[in-house]
Each structure stands twice: as structure tokens, then as C-alpha cells.
Amino acid sequence: MESMVLVLGVSAGAGGARAMLTHSDQPHLPAIDRCHVPRRAGGSVEEAVFDAIRRMRASAERRDEIITGTAVTCRCPLHADAIRAAAGRERITIVDEPLAQLRYLRFTGQLPDRGTVILYDLGASGLTVTHADCHTDAILSGKRSTVLGGDGYDALLRWQLARDGVLTDRVTSRRHREALSSARVVTALDPGSGGRAVVTRSDLAELCAAGIHHSASFVRQLIEETGVRPQALVLLGGCTRSPSVRAELAELIDLPVVYDPEPEYVSARGAVLLAAERTSGVVRMARLRAGAGLPGLSPSHAGRRKVVAAVAVTAALGATVAGLLAVERTPAAPPGGGTPTQFEVGTPGFSGN
């Protein structure tokens, strides 16, 4: 890889895009510039991506520099297709997100030399769990849940505050939740009534406990299904900034934990490395065909029973979270069931080579 080449790495997701402008040999250092472009209501993923790219190109121009390569990570083929179509003749490399994550973890020496890892990516829009082989960068299996994520935790926090007489909007509740990653206590204010409520990190941990416990079973499902014990659990996504979330997962899942100080930017940093290697095209991860596996234990009957039980837990949890999101204008009481859940079970949408 050529050193001191200015490149741009972008991670795309349902919640928007994060972009990092830096030199190709320095993805681990503070960026020259970076931005987070939330996906606007009714907006598309590609809109946020190209807004981020435009901002970073303007930043490079102000420095009289030229971006020589741009890579965008995507977790699903629908997003990749939309971004590729919007790019037209523009030279952009589109990369499967787990590959970029593995590439950056390997660059920084955080990835085991052999065996497999679980990529636990807990972002605003949901949880993606991927079991990947460190040597071949192949996907063994993966799952995605839109029930567990920052949006759901924000809704639970708004409901808790409303019970205490403080009404907040989505942006404010997210700011409070993110503040609890570094502070132990925050005070929420209601500008309408003048009411206030104190929220502690322990309060937030209690609200998130059911989801975190279920996500641990999510990870165990994946291990049972592949029959291969991973070497580490890699915590990714902005929600894993919470010390309570990390501590709970470390206790529930008996695996060494790998955690980058900026977990929400690991994908963009990995895209930086890949942007320097390829100037355009699509880079997809290899994956094992259905029924294939690596040497290890075969899934057990007990493991299959855990899968059924965990799906039931998700349905109940999802009904609560989805209901809260659906009744934003009347947050004083939680929903009473019956709300359809958004839940996906199976391998994530990555195509094989």
C-alpha cells in the first residue's frame, strides 16, 4: 500500500453515514477530518453517503489536496446496489462491512492470528452479529435484529422519563443516553413543564438489560449453529461505548473481548485501508455454503431448543420496543402488546464470491 495517499472511508447504514478522511497508512490516528451524517426522515441511505462524501471532498479541497480513493462499506446488498446506482460513473469501491472491520482490526493487531471471531455490531438501527474466520475472512454465519439497538433503547429511556414527568424528543433522549457512556448521572429537563429527572448509568443499564441478555443468547445461537468456538467477541457500533453494556456482555458471554476506543468508526477506518487498495468495484466476502462448516462441535439439540426460546424472547421484547416507537406522541405508558415486531433471523445479506 502506498503511504501518505489521501483516501476517504465511509460506513453506510440504516441510521446514516460516517466518513473519515485520512492518509492511507494512518487509519488508526486522529482523522484529518470526519463527519457523521444522520439519515433524514424519508431519506435514503445513498443520500446520506454522498452528502458525507461531498463534505469530505470540500474539506480536502480547502487543504489543496486530492482524494485518490473512496470506499463505502455496506451491510446489505440493497444498500450496496442503491449506492452503486447513485454513484454512476464515479469511482467508488463498495465493500462488505464485516470485511472492512476485520481489515482494520488486523491492521491494529486486535484480531487473533487464527480461529474465528464474533463481530457484535450494536448500532442505532439494530444488532448485527457475524461469525467470521480470521484467516480466510469468510463468513460462517450471521444474524440481524432490528429490535435491539440504540433507537429502541432511546424509546425505553423516553418512556422512563415520561413516567417521571419529563417529556423529551428523540434527539434529546439520544443525547442523554450517549452522555451516560462517560458520565454516571445526567439531568433531563422538560422545557414545557420545567420538570426535571435524574437518570443514572444504572437506570439505563436496567432498561437495556433485557435486550443485552437476549443479544447474548443471540451470540450463543450463532456459535451453536456453526459448531465452532470463536477466539474473541469484538464489540462494535456506538451503543457499545456504554461501560454497562460492555460489562454485561463480558459477564454473559465467556469470550475474550476486543473493543476499539471508537467502535462506531471501525468500519470507516477499515474502508480507508481498502480505498487505498482498489479505486472502484465491489469487494465481497467469501462465505461458507449452507451446510458446510469448519472442524468443531456439531450443533446440538439443546442448541436448537435455545434458538426457539430466544426467538420467543425476541418477539416479546420487540413488541414492547416497536410499540414504544409507534406511540411517540403518548409516551406516558408502555404499549400493551399486539404490535408487530421487526425481527430477522438468518444470515446477513452478503453475497458470496
Coordinates of C-alpha atoms in Angstrom, one line a residue:
M1 CA 0.0 0.0 0.0
E2 CA 1.3 3.4 -1.0
S3 CA 1.9 5.7 2.0
M4 CA 0.7 9.2 2.5
V5 CA -2.1 8.9 0.0
L6 CA -5.2 10.8 1.0
V7 CA -8.2 8.5 1.0
L8 CA -11.8 8.5 2.2
G9 CA -13.6 5.7 4.1
V10 CA -17.3 5.7 4.6
S11 CA -19.6 3.4 6.5
A12 CA -23.2 3.3 5.4
G13 CA -26.1 2.0 7.5
A14 CA -29.8 2.5 8.1
G15 CA -29.0 5.3 10.5
G16 CA -26.9 7.3 8.1
A17 CA -23.2 7.5 7.2
R18 CA -19.9 8.1 8.9
A19 CA -16.9 9.3 6.9
M20 CA -13.2 9.5 7.7
L21 CA -10.7 11.5 5.6
T22 CA -7.1 10.5 6.3
H23 CA -3.9 9.1 4.8
S24 CA -4.0 5.5 3.8
D25 CA -1.2 4.4 6.2
Q26 CA -2.7 6.2 9.2
P27 CA -6.3 4.9 9.7
H28 CA -5.6 4.4 13.4
L29 CA -4.6 8.0 14.0
P30 CA -6.9 11.0 14.5
A31 CA -8.5 11.8 11.2
I32 CA -7.7 14.8 9.1
D33 CA -11.4 15.3 9.0
R34 CA -14.6 13.3 9.6
C35 CA -18.3 13.6 9.8
H36 CA -21.5 11.8 10.8
V37 CA -24.5 12.4 8.5
P38 CA -27.7 11.0 10.1
R39 CA -30.3 9.6 7.7
R40 CA -33.1 12.2 7.5
A41 CA -36.7 11.1 7.9
G42 CA -37.8 9.7 4.5
G43 CA -34.3 10.0 3.1
S44 CA -32.3 7.2 1.5
V45 CA -29.1 5.5 2.6
E46 CA -27.3 6.7 -0.5
E47 CA -28.3 10.3 0.1
A48 CA -26.5 10.3 3.5
V49 CA -23.5 8.6 1.9
F50 CA -23.0 11.1 -0.9
D51 CA -23.7 14.0 1.5
A52 CA -20.8 12.7 3.6
I53 CA -18.6 12.3 0.5
R54 CA -19.3 15.8 -0.6
R55 CA -18.4 17.2 2.8
M56 CA -15.1 15.4 2.9
R57 CA -14.2 16.4 -0.7
A58 CA -14.8 20.0 0.2
S59 CA -12.6 19.6 3.2
A60 CA -9.8 18.1 1.0
E61 CA -10.2 21.0 -1.4
R62 CA -9.8 23.5 1.3
R63 CA -6.4 21.8 2.1
D64 CA -5.4 21.8 -1.6
E65 CA -5.4 18.0 -1.6
I66 CA -7.0 15.4 -3.7
I67 CA -8.8 12.3 -2.5
T68 CA -7.3 9.4 -4.5
G69 CA -9.7 6.7 -3.4
T70 CA -13.1 6.3 -1.7
A71 CA -14.5 3.1 -0.2
V72 CA -18.0 2.7 1.2
T73 CA -19.0 -0.2 3.5
C74 CA -22.4 -1.7 3.4
R75 CA -24.0 -4.5 5.5
C76 CA -26.7 -5.5 3.0
P77 CA -26.9 -5.8 -0.9
L78 CA -29.9 -3.5 -1.1
H79 CA -27.8 -0.6 0.3
A80 CA -24.8 -1.6 -1.9
D81 CA -27.0 -1.7 -5.1
A82 CA -28.5 1.7 -4.3
I83 CA -25.1 3.3 -3.6
R84 CA -23.6 1.8 -6.8
A85 CA -26.6 3.1 -8.9
A86 CA -26.3 6.6 -7.4
A87 CA -22.6 6.7 -8.0
G88 CA -23.0 6.3 -11.7
R89 CA -19.5 6.6 -13.3
E90 CA -18.0 7.9 -10.1
R91 CA -15.1 5.7 -9.0
I92 CA -16.1 4.2 -5.6
T93 CA -15.2 0.9 -4.0
I94 CA -18.2 -0.8 -2.3
V95 CA -17.1 -3.2 0.5
D96 CA -19.0 -5.7 2.7
E97 CA -18.9 -4.1 6.1
P98 CA -17.5 -7.1 8.1
L99 CA -14.5 -7.3 5.8
A100 CA -13.6 -3.7 6.5
Q101 CA -14.0 -4.3 10.2
L102 CA -11.7 -7.4 10.0
R103 CA -9.2 -5.5 7.9
Y104 CA -8.9 -2.7 10.4
L105 CA -8.7 -5.0 13.4
R106 CA -5.9 -6.9 11.7
F107 CA -4.1 -3.7 10.9
T108 CA -4.2 -2.6 14.6
G109 CA -3.2 -6.1 15.9
Q110 CA -6.5 -6.6 17.6
L111 CA -7.5 -9.6 15.5
P112 CA -6.4 -13.1 16.6
D113 CA -3.9 -14.8 14.2
R114 CA -6.1 -17.8 13.8
G115 CA -9.6 -19.2 14.5
T116 CA -12.8 -17.2 14.3
V117 CA -14.3 -14.1 16.0
I118 CA -17.8 -12.9 16.6
L119 CA -18.4 -9.3 15.3
Y120 CA -21.1 -7.9 17.6
D121 CA -22.2 -4.7 15.9
L122 CA -24.8 -2.8 18.0
G123 CA -25.8 0.4 16.3
A124 CA -28.7 2.8 16.3
S125 CA -30.9 0.7 13.9
G126 CA -30.2 -2.8 15.2
L127 CA -27.8 -5.5 16.1
T128 CA -25.7 -7.4 13.5
V129 CA -23.8 -10.5 14.7
T130 CA -21.4 -12.1 12.3
H131 CA -19.2 -15.2 12.9
A132 CA -16.1 -14.8 10.7
D133 CA -12.9 -16.7 10.1
C134 CA -9.8 -14.6 10.8
H135 CA -7.6 -16.4 8.3
T136 CA -9.8 -16.5 5.3
D137 CA -12.1 -13.6 6.1
A138 CA -15.1 -15.8 5.3
I139 CA -18.5 -15.6 6.9
L140 CA -19.5 -18.7 8.7
S141 CA -22.9 -17.4 9.7
G142 CA -24.7 -14.2 10.8
K143 CA -27.9 -12.7 12.2
R144 CA -29.5 -9.4 12.2
S145 CA -32.2 -8.0 14.6
T146 CA -33.9 -4.6 14.2
V147 CA -35.4 -5.0 17.7
L148 CA -32.1 -4.5 19.6
G149 CA -30.4 -1.1 19.0
G150 CA -30.0 2.5 20.0
D151 CA -33.4 3.6 18.7
G152 CA -35.1 1.0 20.9
Y153 CA -33.1 2.0 23.9
D154 CA -33.8 5.7 23.3
A155 CA -37.6 4.8 23.2
L156 CA -37.3 3.0 26.5
L157 CA -35.5 5.9 28.1
R158 CA -38.1 8.4 26.8
W159 CA -40.8 6.2 28.4
Q160 CA -38.9 6.1 31.7
L161 CA -38.5 9.9 31.7
A162 CA -42.2 10.3 30.9
R163 CA -43.1 8.3 33.9
D164 CA -41.1 10.8 35.9
G165 CA -42.9 13.7 34.4
V166 CA -40.3 14.7 31.8
L167 CA -41.2 14.7 28.1
T168 CA -38.3 14.6 25.7
D169 CA -37.8 14.1 21.9
R170 CA -35.7 11.5 20.1
V171 CA -32.6 13.8 19.7
T172 CA -32.6 14.7 23.4
S173 CA -33.1 11.2 24.7
R174 CA -30.3 10.0 22.5
R175 CA -28.0 12.8 23.8
H176 CA -28.8 11.7 27.4
R177 CA -28.1 8.0 26.6
E178 CA -24.8 8.8 24.9
A179 CA -23.8 11.1 27.8
L180 CA -24.2 8.2 30.2
S181 CA -21.3 6.5 28.3
S182 CA -18.9 8.9 30.0
A183 CA -21.0 10.3 32.9
R184 CA -22.6 8.4 35.7
V185 CA -25.5 10.8 36.1
V186 CA -27.4 13.1 33.8
T187 CA -30.3 15.5 34.5
A188 CA -33.1 15.6 31.9
L189 CA -35.2 18.8 31.7
D190 CA -38.7 19.3 30.2
P191 CA -38.7 22.7 28.5
G192 CA -42.5 22.7 28.5
S193 CA -43.3 22.0 32.1
G194 CA -40.0 22.9 33.7
G195 CA -39.8 19.4 35.2
R196 CA -36.6 17.6 35.7
A197 CA -35.5 14.0 36.3
V198 CA -32.2 12.4 37.2
V199 CA -31.1 9.4 35.2
T200 CA -28.1 7.3 36.3
R201 CA -26.0 4.8 34.3
S202 CA -27.5 2.0 36.5
D203 CA -31.0 3.2 35.5
L204 CA -30.1 2.9 31.8
A205 CA -28.5 -0.5 32.4
E206 CA -31.8 -1.8 33.9
L207 CA -33.7 -0.5 30.8
C208 CA -31.3 -2.2 28.4
A209 CA -30.8 -5.4 30.5
A210 CA -33.5 -7.5 28.7
G211 CA -32.1 -6.6 25.3
I212 CA -28.5 -7.3 26.3
H213 CA -29.4 -10.6 27.8
H214 CA -31.2 -11.6 24.7
S215 CA -28.3 -10.5 22.5
A216 CA -26.1 -12.8 24.5
S217 CA -28.4 -15.7 23.6
F218 CA -28.2 -14.4 20.0
V219 CA -24.4 -14.9 20.1
R220 CA -24.7 -18.3 21.6
Q221 CA -27.2 -19.3 18.9
L222 CA -24.6 -18.4 16.3
I223 CA -21.9 -20.4 18.0
E224 CA -24.2 -23.4 18.4
E225 CA -25.3 -23.3 14.7
T226 CA -21.7 -23.1 13.3
G227 CA -20.3 -25.6 15.9
V228 CA -17.1 -23.5 16.1
R229 CA -16.0 -21.8 19.3
P230 CA -14.7 -18.3 18.5
Q231 CA -11.5 -16.8 19.9
A232 CA -13.0 -13.4 20.8
L233 CA -16.0 -11.2 20.9
V234 CA -15.5 -7.9 19.0
L235 CA -17.7 -5.1 20.2
L236 CA -18.6 -2.6 17.5
G237 CA -21.2 0.2 17.0
G238 CA -21.9 3.3 19.0
C239 CA -24.0 1.5 21.6
T240 CA -21.0 -0.5 22.9
R241 CA -19.5 2.7 24.1
S242 CA -21.6 2.2 27.2
P243 CA -19.4 0.7 30.0
S244 CA -22.5 -1.0 31.4
V245 CA -23.2 -2.7 28.1
R246 CA -19.6 -3.9 27.8
A247 CA -19.5 -5.2 31.3
E248 CA -22.8 -7.0 31.0
L249 CA -21.7 -8.7 27.7
A250 CA -18.3 -9.7 29.2
E251 CA -20.2 -11.3 32.1
L252 CA -22.8 -13.1 29.9
I253 CA -20.5 -14.3 27.1
D254 CA -17.5 -16.4 28.1
L255 CA -15.1 -15.0 25.5
P256 CA -12.2 -12.5 25.5
V257 CA -13.5 -9.1 24.5
V258 CA -11.9 -6.9 21.8
Y259 CA -13.0 -3.2 22.0
D260 CA -11.8 -0.3 19.9
P261 CA -12.0 3.1 21.7
E262 CA -14.2 4.4 18.8
P263 CA -16.3 1.4 17.9
E264 CA -18.6 3.3 15.6
Y265 CA -15.7 4.3 13.3
V266 CA -14.1 0.8 12.9
S267 CA -15.9 0.2 9.6
A268 CA -14.9 3.6 8.2
R269 CA -11.3 3.1 9.2
G270 CA -11.3 -0.3 7.6
A271 CA -12.8 1.3 4.5
V272 CA -9.8 3.7 4.4
L273 CA -7.4 0.7 4.1
L274 CA -9.5 -0.8 1.3
A275 CA -9.9 2.5 -0.5
A276 CA -6.1 2.6 -1.0
E277 CA -6.1 -0.9 -2.4
R278 CA -8.9 -0.6 -5.0
T279 CA -10.2 2.5 -6.8
S280 CA -13.5 1.1 -7.8
G281 CA -15.7 -2.0 -7.9
V282 CA -17.3 -4.3 -5.4
V283 CA -15.4 -6.3 -2.8
R284 CA -17.5 -9.1 -1.3
M285 CA -16.7 -11.6 1.4
A286 CA -16.5 -15.3 0.8
R287 CA -19.0 -17.3 2.8
L288 CA -19.4 -21.0 3.6
R289 CA -22.2 -22.6 1.6
A290 CA -25.2 -23.8 3.5
G291 CA -24.4 -27.0 5.5
A292 CA -20.7 -26.5 5.3
G293 CA -18.7 -26.0 8.5
L294 CA -15.3 -25.8 10.0
P295 CA -13.9 -28.5 12.2
G296 CA -15.6 -28.4 15.6
L297 CA -18.6 -29.4 17.5
S298 CA -21.9 -30.0 15.6
P299 CA -24.9 -28.1 16.7
S300 CA -26.8 -29.9 19.5
H301 CA -30.4 -30.5 20.2
A302 CA -30.0 -28.2 23.2
G303 CA -28.7 -25.5 20.9
R304 CA -31.8 -25.8 18.7
R305 CA -34.0 -25.5 21.8
K306 CA -32.2 -22.3 22.8
V307 CA -32.9 -20.9 19.3
V308 CA -36.6 -21.5 19.7
A309 CA -36.6 -20.0 23.2
A310 CA -34.6 -17.0 22.1
V311 CA -37.0 -16.2 19.2
A312 CA -39.8 -16.2 21.7
V313 CA -38.0 -13.7 23.9
T314 CA -37.3 -11.5 20.9
A315 CA -40.9 -11.5 20.0
A316 CA -41.9 -10.2 23.4
L317 CA -39.1 -7.7 23.6
G318 CA -39.8 -6.5 20.1
A319 CA -43.5 -5.9 20.8
T320 CA -42.5 -3.6 23.6
V321 CA -39.9 -1.6 21.7
A322 CA -41.9 -1.4 18.5
G323 CA -44.9 -0.3 20.4
L324 CA -43.0 2.4 22.2
L325 CA -41.7 3.7 18.9
A326 CA -45.2 3.7 17.5
V327 CA -46.7 5.8 20.2
E328 CA -44.1 8.6 20.5
R329 CA -46.8 11.2 21.0
T330 CA -48.3 9.4 24.0
P331 CA -45.2 8.2 25.9
A332 CA -46.6 8.1 29.4
A333 CA -47.4 4.4 29.3
P334 CA -45.9 1.4 27.6
P335 CA -47.8 -0.4 24.8
G336 CA -49.9 -3.3 25.7
G337 CA -48.7 -5.9 23.2
G338 CA -50.1 -6.7 19.8
T339 CA -47.6 -4.6 17.9
P340 CA -45.8 -6.4 15.1
T341 CA -42.1 -6.8 15.7
Q342 CA -39.3 -6.2 13.2
F343 CA -37.1 -9.3 13.5
E344 CA -34.9 -11.0 11.1
V345 CA -33.4 -14.4 11.7
G346 CA -30.8 -15.9 9.4
T347 CA -27.6 -15.0 7.7
P348 CA -27.0 -11.3 6.9
G349 CA -27.3 -10.2 3.3
F350 CA -23.8 -10.7 2.0
S351 CA -23.3 -12.4 -1.3
G352 CA -20.5 -14.9 -1.8
N353 CA -17.8 -14.6 -4.4

